Short mmCIF file of C-alpha atoms in Angstrom, two decimals:
data_model
loop_
_atom_site.label_atom_id
_atom_site.label_comp_id
_atom_site.label_asym_id
_atom_site.label_seq_id
_atom_site.Cartn_x
_atom_site.Cartn_y
_atom_site.Cartn_z
CA MET Z 517 -2.24 -35.99 -25.77
CA LEU Z 518 -1.91 -34.30 -22.30
CA THR Z 519 -3.55 -31.91 -21.08
CA TYR Z 520 -2.20 -28.53 -20.05
CA ASN Z 521 -4.14 -26.21 -16.94
CA THR Z 522 -2.96 -23.74 -19.41
CA GLN Z 523 -5.28 -24.67 -21.90
CA LEU Z 524 -7.92 -25.42 -19.31
CA LYS Z 525 -11.19 -23.01 -17.78
CA HIS Z 526 -9.37 -20.34 -15.97
CA LEU Z 527 -9.63 -20.28 -12.44
CA ILE Z 528 -11.34 -17.19 -10.64
CA LEU Z 529 -10.34 -17.93 -7.06
CA PRO Z 530 -7.76 -20.02 -7.69
CA GLU Z 531 -7.36 -20.95 -3.94
CA TYR Z 532 -10.59 -23.37 -3.68
CA GLY Z 533 -8.45 -24.95 -6.67
CA ARG Z 534 -9.75 -26.93 -9.92
CA ASN Z 535 -12.18 -29.61 -7.68
CA ILE Z 536 -14.07 -27.21 -6.33
CA HIS Z 537 -14.24 -25.23 -9.93
CA GLN Z 538 -15.88 -28.01 -11.28
CA MET Z 539 -17.53 -28.90 -8.04
CA VAL Z 540 -19.56 -25.50 -8.77
CA ASP Z 541 -19.83 -26.52 -12.93
CA HIS Z 542 -21.82 -29.46 -11.78
CA CYS Z 543 -24.59 -27.80 -9.49
CA LEU Z 544 -24.57 -25.08 -12.10
CA THR Z 545 -25.95 -27.79 -14.72
CA ILE Z 546 -28.23 -29.21 -12.30
CA GLU Z 547 -32.19 -28.36 -12.72
CA ASP Z 548 -33.85 -29.01 -9.19
CA ARG Z 549 -33.03 -25.99 -7.17
CA ASP Z 550 -33.74 -28.63 -4.01
CA GLU Z 551 -31.13 -30.54 -5.50
CA ARG Z 552 -29.10 -27.39 -6.53
CA THR Z 553 -29.19 -26.03 -2.91
CA ARG Z 554 -28.59 -29.28 -0.94
CA CYS Z 555 -25.38 -28.85 -3.89
CA ALA Z 556 -24.73 -25.85 -2.78
CA ASN Z 557 -24.32 -26.49 0.84
CA SER Z 558 -21.34 -29.62 0.22
CA ILE Z 559 -19.57 -27.27 -1.70
CA ILE Z 560 -19.36 -25.09 1.06
CA ALA Z 561 -18.72 -27.53 3.31
CA SER Z 562 -15.97 -28.38 1.40
CA MET Z 563 -14.28 -25.22 1.05
CA ALA Z 564 -14.75 -24.77 4.88
CA LYS Z 565 -12.74 -28.55 5.19
CA LEU Z 566 -10.20 -26.90 2.81
CA PHE Z 567 -9.38 -23.72 5.04
CA PRO Z 568 -10.29 -25.85 8.28
CA LYS Z 569 -8.33 -21.90 10.04
CA ILE Z 570 -11.32 -19.87 8.59
CA ARG Z 571 -13.41 -21.22 11.09
CA GLU Z 572 -11.83 -18.69 13.26
CA GLU Z 573 -12.46 -15.65 11.06
CA GLU Z 574 -16.24 -14.16 13.01
CA ASP Z 575 -18.59 -14.29 9.17
CA TYR Z 576 -16.73 -17.07 7.75
CA GLN Z 577 -19.95 -18.13 6.35
CA ARG Z 578 -20.77 -15.13 4.77
CA LYS Z 579 -17.98 -15.22 2.88
CA LEU Z 580 -17.68 -18.47 1.57
CA TRP Z 581 -20.97 -18.35 -0.55
CA ASP Z 582 -19.96 -14.85 -1.27
CA HIS Z 583 -16.77 -16.98 -2.74
CA LEU Z 584 -19.35 -19.71 -4.23
CA ALA Z 585 -21.08 -16.79 -6.10
CA ILE Z 586 -17.76 -15.20 -7.36
CA MET Z 587 -17.28 -19.02 -8.37
CA SER Z 588 -20.49 -18.94 -10.28
CA ASP Z 589 -20.42 -16.23 -11.92
CA PHE Z 590 -23.66 -15.42 -9.71
CA LYS Z 591 -25.81 -17.46 -12.20
CA LEU Z 592 -26.35 -19.91 -8.97
CA ASP Z 593 -30.15 -19.80 -9.44
CA ILE Z 594 -30.61 -21.58 -5.36
CA ASP Z 595 -31.98 -20.75 -1.70
CA TRP Z 596 -28.75 -18.65 -1.05
CA PRO Z 597 -28.68 -18.25 3.64
CA PHE Z 598 -27.07 -15.04 2.94
CA GLU Z 599 -28.09 -12.17 0.56
CA ILE Z 600 -25.47 -12.00 -2.00
CA PRO Z 601 -23.95 -8.79 -3.43
CA GLU Z 602 -24.48 -7.70 -6.79
CA ALA Z 603 -21.20 -8.39 -9.66
CA ASP Z 604 -20.78 -4.66 -9.70
CA HIS Z 605 -20.24 -4.53 -6.34
CA PHE Z 606 -16.77 -6.56 -6.97
CA ASN Z 607 -16.00 -5.26 -10.14
CA SER Z 608 -15.66 -1.63 -9.52
CA ARG Z 609 -12.89 -0.18 -8.99
CA PRO Z 610 -12.18 2.52 -6.26
CA ASP Z 611 -12.53 5.98 -6.81
CA LYS Z 612 -9.11 7.45 -7.69
CA VAL Z 613 -7.56 9.49 -4.74
CA PRO Z 614 -6.78 13.68 -5.86
CA TYR Z 615 -2.33 13.91 -5.61
CA THR Z 616 -1.80 17.31 -5.95
CA ALA Z 617 0.51 17.92 -8.81
CA GLU Z 618 2.89 20.73 -6.74
CA HIS Z 619 5.76 22.19 -8.24
CA ILE Z 620 9.07 21.00 -5.41
CA ARG Z 621 11.55 23.28 -6.51
CA TYR Z 622 13.98 21.31 -5.39
CA ARG Z 623 13.45 17.60 -4.83
CA HIS Z 624 16.34 16.30 -2.22
CA TYR Z 625 14.88 19.12 -0.27
CA GLY Z 626 11.59 17.59 -0.54
CA LYS Z 627 8.04 19.11 -0.24
CA ASP Z 628 7.64 18.96 4.01
CA VAL Z 629 10.86 21.36 4.01
CA GLU Z 630 8.91 24.28 2.26
CA LEU Z 631 6.69 23.86 4.39
CA MET Z 632 8.10 24.10 6.75
CA ILE Z 633 10.71 27.24 5.75
CA GLN Z 634 6.66 29.10 5.00
CA LYS Z 635 6.01 28.28 8.49
CA ALA Z 636 9.06 29.77 10.34
CA VAL Z 637 8.10 32.92 7.73
CA SER Z 638 4.71 33.38 9.42
CA MET Z 639 5.73 33.08 12.77
CA GLU Z 640 6.96 36.33 14.96
CA GLU Z 641 10.68 36.88 15.16
CA GLY Z 642 11.96 36.15 18.57
CA PRO Z 643 13.63 32.68 20.34
CA GLU Z 644 11.63 30.43 18.77
CA ARG Z 645 12.03 31.21 15.23
CA ASP Z 646 15.53 31.27 15.21
CA GLU Z 647 15.73 28.04 16.99
CA LEU Z 648 13.84 27.07 14.14
CA VAL Z 649 15.20 28.21 10.76
CA LEU Z 650 18.53 26.57 12.78
CA LEU Z 651 16.91 23.19 12.58
CA ILE Z 652 15.25 23.77 9.59
CA ALA Z 653 18.91 24.59 8.06
CA ASN Z 654 20.51 21.33 9.66
CA HIS Z 655 18.21 18.79 8.10
CA MET Z 656 17.94 20.98 4.74
CA LYS Z 657 22.39 19.80 5.40
CA LYS Z 658 21.04 16.55 6.28
CA LEU Z 659 19.04 15.90 3.11
CA LEU Z 660 21.43 17.46 0.70
CA LEU Z 661 24.44 15.26 2.16
CA SER Z 662 22.14 11.54 1.72
CA VAL Z 663 22.60 12.60 -2.23
CA ASN Z 664 25.21 14.57 -2.18
CA SER Z 665 28.38 12.08 -0.30
CA ASP Z 666 31.20 14.49 -1.50
CA GLY Z 667 30.11 17.02 1.23
CA VAL Z 668 28.02 19.94 1.79
CA GLU Z 669 29.12 23.61 2.08
CA ASP Z 670 27.00 25.45 4.77
CA SER Z 671 27.09 28.41 2.05
CA LYS Z 672 24.89 26.09 -0.24
CA ILE Z 673 22.44 25.96 2.86
CA PHE Z 674 21.96 29.51 4.15
CA LYS Z 675 20.80 30.51 -0.07
CA ASP Z 676 18.80 28.00 -0.50
CA LEU Z 677 16.98 28.85 2.39
CA ALA Z 678 16.91 32.54 1.48
CA GLU Z 679 15.68 31.28 -1.66
CA TYR Z 680 13.54 29.45 -0.57
CA SER Z 681 11.41 32.31 1.79
CA HIS Z 682 12.34 35.07 -0.61
CA GLY Z 683 15.02 36.34 1.76
CA ALA Z 684 12.88 36.25 5.16
CA LEU Z 685 14.69 33.91 6.52
CA ARG Z 686 19.17 34.51 6.46
CA LEU Z 687 21.37 33.16 7.99
CA ASP Z 688 25.18 34.91 8.35
CA PRO Z 689 28.06 32.70 7.70
CA GLU Z 690 29.73 34.28 10.16
CA THR Z 691 28.58 33.83 13.47
CA VAL Z 692 26.03 30.08 12.50
CA ARG Z 693 27.38 27.38 12.59
CA LEU Z 694 25.50 24.41 10.51
CA HIS Z 695 26.41 20.73 12.82
CA GLU Z 696 28.76 18.20 11.10
CA PHE Z 697 27.17 15.08 9.62
CA LYS Z 698 28.83 12.00 8.80
CA ILE Z 699 28.07 9.53 6.58
CA VAL Z 700 28.27 6.03 8.05
CA ALA Z 701 28.70 3.72 5.81
CA PRO Z 702 26.14 0.34 6.07
CA PRO Z 703 27.23 -2.44 8.08
CA SER Z 704 28.54 -5.38 6.32
CA THR Z 705 26.16 -8.48 5.64
CA LYS Z 706 29.26 -11.29 5.15
CA LYS Z 707 30.01 -13.27 8.14
CA LYS Z 708 33.28 -13.47 9.09
CA LYS Z 709 35.45 -16.24 8.84
CA LYS Z 710 36.57 -18.17 11.89
CA ARG Z 711 40.38 -18.76 12.53
#
């Protein structure tokens, strides 16, 4: 009956292959400590020959010895040339990244637009603030066009801007015109036929 790899022992570091893992398993069964150390050195030499590019790395010997420790499940009792890390060091999970779960009123605008509007509200009235409000409104129109390709009315943008700023930022639809953005179709990936 055939033996399939799925029926064999799981490889901890599969990039080294089954033969290296069998060498490590054999090394664990050797009773003499000096003989085990010599066997481990020969395994390291074989691992380095499998990946000659690893020698270009700065601390490649340490990396190979760490891999040997991992493959032996940290049970190999030899004279290690480097201090091997604890098994917990490799099995520990990183700390969870704390994400803020803030509510975004209109997802198509995103959180950055909300922050820009807050910044514009906190500025003193003047030409710099007016220019920033106009830039924000144009950006909002562009973002809304990305989800609504049928077209966007300027009055919708002005209404949303006033709502976001609680009435502090108002643009007059009679005097202010936003840019007209055109949706450009992506280029075709089909090759043209030769005639």
